[in-house]
């Protein structure tokens, strides 16, 4: 997990995005991405949601993990 966090930090720093990554904004972004993840499941059974939205679920979950790792680094 530490290795993944280091790769994410290096990606961020290479783009000079650190200025935008303070705890408040990272927490907001994490919450927004979690909401986007939840939208995939709204009004569906788990099976229906995964069948219909598997790729998007993976993408949104990755966003949540990335923001969690960034936030835990700060």
PDB file of C-alpha atoms in Angstrom:
ATOM      1  CA  UNK A   1       0.000   0.000   0.000  1.00  0.00           C
ATOM      2  CA  UNK A   2       2.870   2.364   0.806  1.00  0.00           C
ATOM      3  CA  UNK A   3       4.342   1.752  -2.665  1.00  0.00           C
ATOM      4  CA  UNK A   4       1.025   2.673  -4.307  1.00  0.00           C
ATOM      5  CA  UNK A   5       0.794   5.809  -2.177  1.00  0.00           C
ATOM      6  CA  UNK A   6       4.312   6.815  -3.222  1.00  0.00           C
ATOM      7  CA  UNK A   7       3.415   6.371  -6.910  1.00  0.00           C
ATOM      8  CA  UNK A   8       0.315   8.538  -6.487  1.00  0.00           C
ATOM      9  CA  UNK A   9       2.313  11.235  -4.689  1.00  0.00           C
ATOM     10  CA  UNK A  10       4.949  11.175  -7.449  1.00  0.00           C
ATOM     11  CA  UNK A  11       2.202  11.488 -10.102  1.00  0.00           C
ATOM     12  CA  UNK A  12       0.695  14.446  -8.220  1.00  0.00           C
ATOM     13  CA  UNK A  13       4.020  16.176  -7.657  1.00  0.00           C
ATOM     14  CA  UNK A  14       5.093  15.762 -11.293  1.00  0.00           C
ATOM     15  CA  UNK A  15       2.041  17.825 -12.266  1.00  0.00           C
ATOM     16  CA  UNK A  16       2.457  20.435  -9.520  1.00  0.00           C
ATOM     17  CA  UNK A  17      -0.958  19.567  -8.042  1.00  0.00           C
ATOM     18  CA  UNK A  18       0.150  19.589  -4.401  1.00  0.00           C
ATOM     19  CA  UNK A  19      -1.136  23.155  -4.071  1.00  0.00           C
ATOM     20  CA  UNK A  20      -4.672  21.816  -4.548  1.00  0.00           C
ATOM     21  CA  UNK A  21      -4.303  18.867  -2.171  1.00  0.00           C
ATOM     22  CA  UNK A  22      -4.984  20.075   1.339  1.00  0.00           C
ATOM     23  CA  UNK A  23      -6.886  17.919   3.854  1.00  0.00           C
ATOM     24  CA  UNK A  24     -10.183  19.814   3.456  1.00  0.00           C
ATOM     25  CA  UNK A  25     -10.241  19.614  -0.336  1.00  0.00           C
ATOM     26  CA  UNK A  26      -9.075  16.002  -0.364  1.00  0.00           C
ATOM     27  CA  UNK A  27     -11.847  15.054   2.078  1.00  0.00           C
ATOM     28  CA  UNK A  28     -14.401  16.853  -0.103  1.00  0.00           C
ATOM     29  CA  UNK A  29     -13.106  15.102  -3.226  1.00  0.00           C
ATOM     30  CA  UNK A  30     -13.141  11.718  -1.510  1.00  0.00           C
ATOM     31  CA  UNK A  31     -16.765  12.253  -0.479  1.00  0.00           C
ATOM     32  CA  UNK A  32     -17.788  13.376  -3.966  1.00  0.00           C
ATOM     33  CA  UNK A  33     -16.131  10.340  -5.551  1.00  0.00           C
ATOM     34  CA  UNK A  34     -17.810   8.056  -3.009  1.00  0.00           C
ATOM     35  CA  UNK A  35     -21.131   9.600  -4.047  1.00  0.00           C
ATOM     36  CA  UNK A  36     -20.338   8.903  -7.695  1.00  0.00           C
ATOM     37  CA  UNK A  37     -19.581   5.308  -6.741  1.00  0.00           C
ATOM     38  CA  UNK A  38     -22.916   5.031  -4.929  1.00  0.00           C
ATOM     39  CA  UNK A  39     -24.824   6.349  -7.948  1.00  0.00           C
ATOM     40  CA  UNK A  40     -23.967   3.121  -9.754  1.00  0.00           C
ATOM     41  CA  UNK A  41     -25.993   1.173  -7.181  1.00  0.00           C
ATOM     42  CA  UNK A  42     -28.997   3.470  -6.848  1.00  0.00           C
ATOM     43  CA  UNK A  43     -32.324   1.769  -7.544  1.00  0.00           C
ATOM     44  CA  UNK A  44     -30.651  -1.517  -8.510  1.00  0.00           C
ATOM     45  CA  UNK A  45     -29.779  -4.725  -6.775  1.00  0.00           C
ATOM     46  CA  UNK A  46     -26.079  -5.278  -6.244  1.00  0.00           C
ATOM     47  CA  UNK A  47     -26.078  -7.844  -9.026  1.00  0.00           C
ATOM     48  CA  UNK A  48     -27.825  -5.514 -11.479  1.00  0.00           C
ATOM     49  CA  UNK A  49     -25.483  -2.655 -10.638  1.00  0.00           C
ATOM     50  CA  UNK A  50     -22.332  -4.699 -11.077  1.00  0.00           C
ATOM     51  CA  UNK A  51     -23.603  -6.222 -14.305  1.00  0.00           C
ATOM     52  CA  UNK A  52     -24.583  -2.853 -15.783  1.00  0.00           C
ATOM     53  CA  UNK A  53     -21.812  -0.639 -14.412  1.00  0.00           C
ATOM     54  CA  UNK A  54     -18.795  -2.812 -13.611  1.00  0.00           C
ATOM     55  CA  UNK A  55     -16.205  -0.662 -15.394  1.00  0.00           C
ATOM     56  CA  UNK A  56     -17.547   2.584 -13.935  1.00  0.00           C
ATOM     57  CA  UNK A  57     -17.685   1.040 -10.453  1.00  0.00           C
ATOM     58  CA  UNK A  58     -14.016   0.099 -10.770  1.00  0.00           C
ATOM     59  CA  UNK A  59     -13.102   3.607 -11.951  1.00  0.00           C
ATOM     60  CA  UNK A  60     -14.999   5.356  -9.160  1.00  0.00           C
ATOM     61  CA  UNK A  61     -13.611   2.977  -6.540  1.00  0.00           C
ATOM     62  CA  UNK A  62     -10.098   3.725  -7.795  1.00  0.00           C
ATOM     63  CA  UNK A  63     -10.803   7.453  -7.400  1.00  0.00           C
ATOM     64  CA  UNK A  64     -11.962   6.889  -3.804  1.00  0.00           C
ATOM     65  CA  UNK A  65      -8.822   4.889  -2.993  1.00  0.00           C
ATOM     66  CA  UNK A  66      -6.551   7.488  -4.602  1.00  0.00           C
ATOM     67  CA  UNK A  67      -8.097  10.332  -2.606  1.00  0.00           C
ATOM     68  CA  UNK A  68      -7.952   8.252   0.591  1.00  0.00           C
ATOM     69  CA  UNK A  69      -4.258   7.578   0.025  1.00  0.00           C
ATOM     70  CA  UNK A  70      -3.581  11.244  -0.712  1.00  0.00           C
ATOM     71  CA  UNK A  71      -5.496  12.306   2.387  1.00  0.00           C
ATOM     72  CA  UNK A  72      -3.699   9.782   4.585  1.00  0.00           C
ATOM     73  CA  UNK A  73      -0.386  11.174   3.315  1.00  0.00           C
ATOM     74  CA  UNK A  74      -1.256  14.722   4.396  1.00  0.00           C
TER      75      UNK A  74
END
